[in-house]
Amino acid sequence: MVSSEKTEYDVDLTVTLTEAPGAEPRTFRLRSADGVLSPDEGSVESNLPDAHAALAAVEQFGEEAFFPVPRPDRICTQQYGGPQIAVVEGTFRGRQVNSQFSRTDGCEIARWRSLAPLFGGLGGSTGNV
């Protein structure tokens, strides 16, 4: 459960990545204030393998990925990209985030790829098809 407390960070996200059914989930954290990562990149503050790339992806695609606008005219290819699931919770620019990402069709694969560094860039998390 995500806390509703105010935070000093404009990006404060926790990612839980499950790479396959029954696999042990991995948890990553990304925190930044005014576009600057928490000082100790190896800490639990931002423990992604490439926190800078994750922050860049979130800054570029976060609004659209976390708060998508329904588009009834959108057509998604029926292709399967893999069993990976990522749950992202926290805050992004003052807004509450509770999003799930998967690779179940072309639209979801594109959404996954836009934020792949946030999912740890490990194994199937990169979204390569």
Short mmCIF file of N, CA and C in Angstrom, two decimals, residues 29-98:
data_model
loop_
_atom_site.label_atom_id
_atom_site.label_comp_id
_atom_site.label_asym_id
_atom_site.label_seq_id
_atom_site.Cartn_x
_atom_site.Cartn_y
_atom_site.Cartn_z
N ARG A 29 13.64 0.90 -6.44
CA ARG A 29 13.16 2.21 -5.97
C ARG A 29 13.81 3.29 -6.80
N LEU A 30 13.04 4.32 -7.13
CA LEU A 30 13.57 5.48 -7.84
C LEU A 30 13.03 6.72 -7.14
N ARG A 31 13.97 7.56 -6.70
CA ARG A 31 13.60 8.81 -6.04
C ARG A 31 14.46 9.93 -6.61
N SER A 32 13.80 11.07 -6.88
CA SER A 32 14.55 12.25 -7.30
C SER A 32 13.81 13.49 -6.85
N ALA A 33 14.56 14.54 -6.65
CA ALA A 33 14.00 15.85 -6.30
C ALA A 33 14.52 16.84 -7.33
N ASP A 34 13.63 17.49 -8.01
CA ASP A 34 13.99 18.47 -9.04
C ASP A 34 14.94 17.90 -10.08
N GLY A 35 14.71 16.65 -10.48
CA GLY A 35 15.52 16.02 -11.51
C GLY A 35 16.86 15.50 -11.05
N VAL A 36 17.12 15.53 -9.74
CA VAL A 36 18.39 15.05 -9.20
C VAL A 36 18.11 13.79 -8.39
N LEU A 37 18.84 12.73 -8.71
CA LEU A 37 18.68 11.48 -7.97
C LEU A 37 19.12 11.64 -6.52
N SER A 38 18.58 10.78 -5.68
CA SER A 38 19.04 10.79 -4.30
C SER A 38 20.56 10.60 -4.30
N PRO A 39 21.26 11.20 -3.37
CA PRO A 39 22.73 11.27 -3.41
C PRO A 39 23.46 9.94 -3.52
N ASP A 40 23.05 8.93 -2.80
CA ASP A 40 23.75 7.65 -2.80
C ASP A 40 23.01 6.69 -3.72
N GLU A 41 23.47 6.57 -4.97
CA GLU A 41 22.76 5.74 -5.96
C GLU A 41 22.67 4.28 -5.56
N GLY A 42 23.54 3.80 -4.71
CA GLY A 42 23.50 2.41 -4.27
C GLY A 42 22.55 2.18 -3.12
N SER A 43 21.95 3.22 -2.61
CA SER A 43 21.07 3.08 -1.45
C SER A 43 19.68 2.64 -1.88
N VAL A 44 18.82 2.42 -0.91
CA VAL A 44 17.44 2.07 -1.23
C VAL A 44 16.69 3.27 -1.80
N GLU A 45 17.30 4.43 -1.75
CA GLU A 45 16.67 5.62 -2.32
C GLU A 45 16.47 5.46 -3.82
N SER A 46 17.47 5.00 -4.53
CA SER A 46 17.41 4.73 -5.98
C SER A 46 18.34 3.57 -6.25
N ASN A 47 17.80 2.37 -6.24
CA ASN A 47 18.65 1.18 -6.34
C ASN A 47 18.54 0.46 -7.68
N LEU A 48 18.12 1.17 -8.71
CA LEU A 48 18.06 0.57 -10.04
C LEU A 48 19.46 0.45 -10.62
N PRO A 49 19.71 -0.57 -11.45
CA PRO A 49 21.04 -0.71 -12.06
C PRO A 49 21.47 0.53 -12.84
N ASP A 50 20.54 1.20 -13.52
CA ASP A 50 20.86 2.44 -14.22
C ASP A 50 19.79 3.47 -13.86
N ALA A 51 19.92 4.03 -12.66
CA ALA A 51 18.92 4.97 -12.15
C ALA A 51 18.82 6.22 -13.03
N HIS A 52 19.92 6.66 -13.62
CA HIS A 52 19.88 7.84 -14.48
C HIS A 52 19.01 7.59 -15.71
N ALA A 53 19.15 6.42 -16.34
CA ALA A 53 18.33 6.09 -17.50
C ALA A 53 16.87 5.93 -17.09
N ALA A 54 16.63 5.35 -15.93
CA ALA A 54 15.26 5.19 -15.44
C ALA A 54 14.61 6.55 -15.20
N LEU A 55 15.35 7.46 -14.60
CA LEU A 55 14.81 8.80 -14.35
C LEU A 55 14.54 9.52 -15.66
N ALA A 56 15.43 9.39 -16.63
CA ALA A 56 15.23 10.03 -17.94
C ALA A 56 13.97 9.48 -18.61
N ALA A 57 13.76 8.16 -18.54
CA ALA A 57 12.58 7.55 -19.14
C ALA A 57 11.31 8.02 -18.44
N VAL A 58 11.34 8.08 -17.12
CA VAL A 58 10.17 8.53 -16.35
C VAL A 58 9.87 9.99 -16.64
N GLU A 59 10.90 10.82 -16.71
CA GLU A 59 10.69 12.24 -17.01
C GLU A 59 10.10 12.42 -18.41
N GLN A 60 10.53 11.60 -19.37
CA GLN A 60 10.06 11.73 -20.74
C GLN A 60 8.68 11.10 -20.95
N PHE A 61 8.44 9.91 -20.41
CA PHE A 61 7.24 9.15 -20.73
C PHE A 61 6.29 8.93 -19.55
N GLY A 62 6.65 9.38 -18.36
CA GLY A 62 5.86 9.10 -17.16
C GLY A 62 4.43 9.56 -17.22
N GLU A 63 4.21 10.78 -17.63
CA GLU A 63 2.84 11.31 -17.66
C GLU A 63 1.93 10.43 -18.51
N GLU A 64 2.37 10.10 -19.71
CA GLU A 64 1.57 9.29 -20.63
C GLU A 64 1.44 7.85 -20.15
N ALA A 65 2.51 7.29 -19.58
CA ALA A 65 2.49 5.88 -19.16
C ALA A 65 1.71 5.67 -17.87
N PHE A 66 1.83 6.58 -16.91
CA PHE A 66 1.16 6.41 -15.63
C PHE A 66 -0.29 6.88 -15.64
N PHE A 67 -0.60 7.86 -16.48
CA PHE A 67 -1.93 8.46 -16.51
C PHE A 67 -2.45 8.50 -17.96
N PRO A 68 -2.61 7.34 -18.59
CA PRO A 68 -3.00 7.33 -20.00
C PRO A 68 -4.41 7.88 -20.22
N VAL A 69 -4.56 8.57 -21.32
CA VAL A 69 -5.86 9.09 -21.73
C VAL A 69 -6.50 8.01 -22.62
N PRO A 70 -7.72 7.59 -22.32
CA PRO A 70 -8.37 6.57 -23.16
C PRO A 70 -8.47 7.02 -24.62
N ARG A 71 -8.11 6.12 -25.50
CA ARG A 71 -8.19 6.40 -26.94
C ARG A 71 -8.95 5.27 -27.61
N PRO A 72 -10.24 5.43 -27.81
CA PRO A 72 -11.04 4.35 -28.40
C PRO A 72 -10.64 4.01 -29.83
N ASP A 73 -9.94 4.93 -30.51
CA ASP A 73 -9.54 4.68 -31.89
C ASP A 73 -8.21 3.93 -31.99
N ARG A 74 -7.59 3.63 -30.86
CA ARG A 74 -6.28 2.97 -30.85
C ARG A 74 -6.43 1.48 -31.15
N ILE A 75 -5.61 1.00 -32.07
CA ILE A 75 -5.62 -0.40 -32.44
C ILE A 75 -4.30 -1.02 -31.99
N CYS A 76 -4.38 -2.12 -31.27
CA CYS A 76 -3.18 -2.79 -30.74
C CYS A 76 -2.99 -4.12 -31.45
N THR A 77 -1.75 -4.37 -31.89
CA THR A 77 -1.47 -5.65 -32.51
C THR A 77 -1.63 -6.76 -31.48
N GLN A 78 -2.07 -7.91 -31.96
CA GLN A 78 -2.25 -9.05 -31.06
C GLN A 78 -0.99 -9.91 -31.11
N GLN A 79 0.01 -9.45 -30.37
CA GLN A 79 1.25 -10.20 -30.25
C GLN A 79 1.58 -10.30 -28.77
N TYR A 80 2.26 -11.36 -28.41
CA TYR A 80 2.60 -11.60 -27.02
C TYR A 80 4.09 -11.36 -26.84
N GLY A 81 4.44 -10.51 -25.88
CA GLY A 81 5.83 -10.15 -25.67
C GLY A 81 6.51 -10.85 -24.52
N GLY A 82 5.76 -11.57 -23.69
CA GLY A 82 6.36 -12.28 -22.57
C GLY A 82 5.52 -12.18 -21.31
N PRO A 83 5.90 -12.94 -20.30
CA PRO A 83 5.09 -13.03 -19.08
C PRO A 83 5.40 -11.96 -18.03
N GLN A 84 6.32 -11.08 -18.29
CA GLN A 84 6.75 -10.11 -17.29
C GLN A 84 5.61 -9.19 -16.87
N ILE A 85 5.59 -8.87 -15.57
CA ILE A 85 4.64 -7.91 -15.02
C ILE A 85 5.41 -6.98 -14.09
N ALA A 86 5.16 -5.70 -14.22
CA ALA A 86 5.77 -4.70 -13.33
C ALA A 86 4.64 -3.87 -12.73
N VAL A 87 4.68 -3.72 -11.41
CA VAL A 87 3.72 -2.86 -10.72
C VAL A 87 4.50 -1.66 -10.20
N VAL A 88 4.03 -0.47 -10.53
CA VAL A 88 4.69 0.77 -10.13
C VAL A 88 3.75 1.53 -9.21
N GLU A 89 4.25 1.86 -8.02
CA GLU A 89 3.46 2.60 -7.03
C GLU A 89 4.29 3.74 -6.48
N GLY A 90 3.62 4.79 -6.07
CA GLY A 90 4.31 5.93 -5.47
C GLY A 90 3.72 7.23 -5.95
N THR A 91 4.60 8.22 -6.15
CA THR A 91 4.15 9.52 -6.63
C THR A 91 5.03 9.99 -7.79
N PHE A 92 4.40 10.71 -8.70
CA PHE A 92 5.09 11.30 -9.84
C PHE A 92 4.55 12.71 -9.98
N ARG A 93 5.42 13.69 -9.73
CA ARG A 93 5.06 15.11 -9.82
C ARG A 93 3.79 15.43 -9.03
N GLY A 94 3.72 14.87 -7.82
CA GLY A 94 2.61 15.16 -6.92
C GLY A 94 1.36 14.33 -7.13
N ARG A 95 1.36 13.46 -8.14
CA ARG A 95 0.20 12.62 -8.41
C ARG A 95 0.46 11.19 -7.98
N GLN A 96 -0.56 10.56 -7.43
CA GLN A 96 -0.45 9.18 -6.97
C GLN A 96 -0.36 8.25 -8.17
N VAL A 97 0.59 7.29 -8.13
CA VAL A 97 0.78 6.32 -9.20
C VAL A 97 0.47 4.93 -8.65
N ASN A 98 -0.33 4.18 -9.39
CA ASN A 98 -0.57 2.78 -9.11
C ASN A 98 -0.86 2.14 -10.46
#
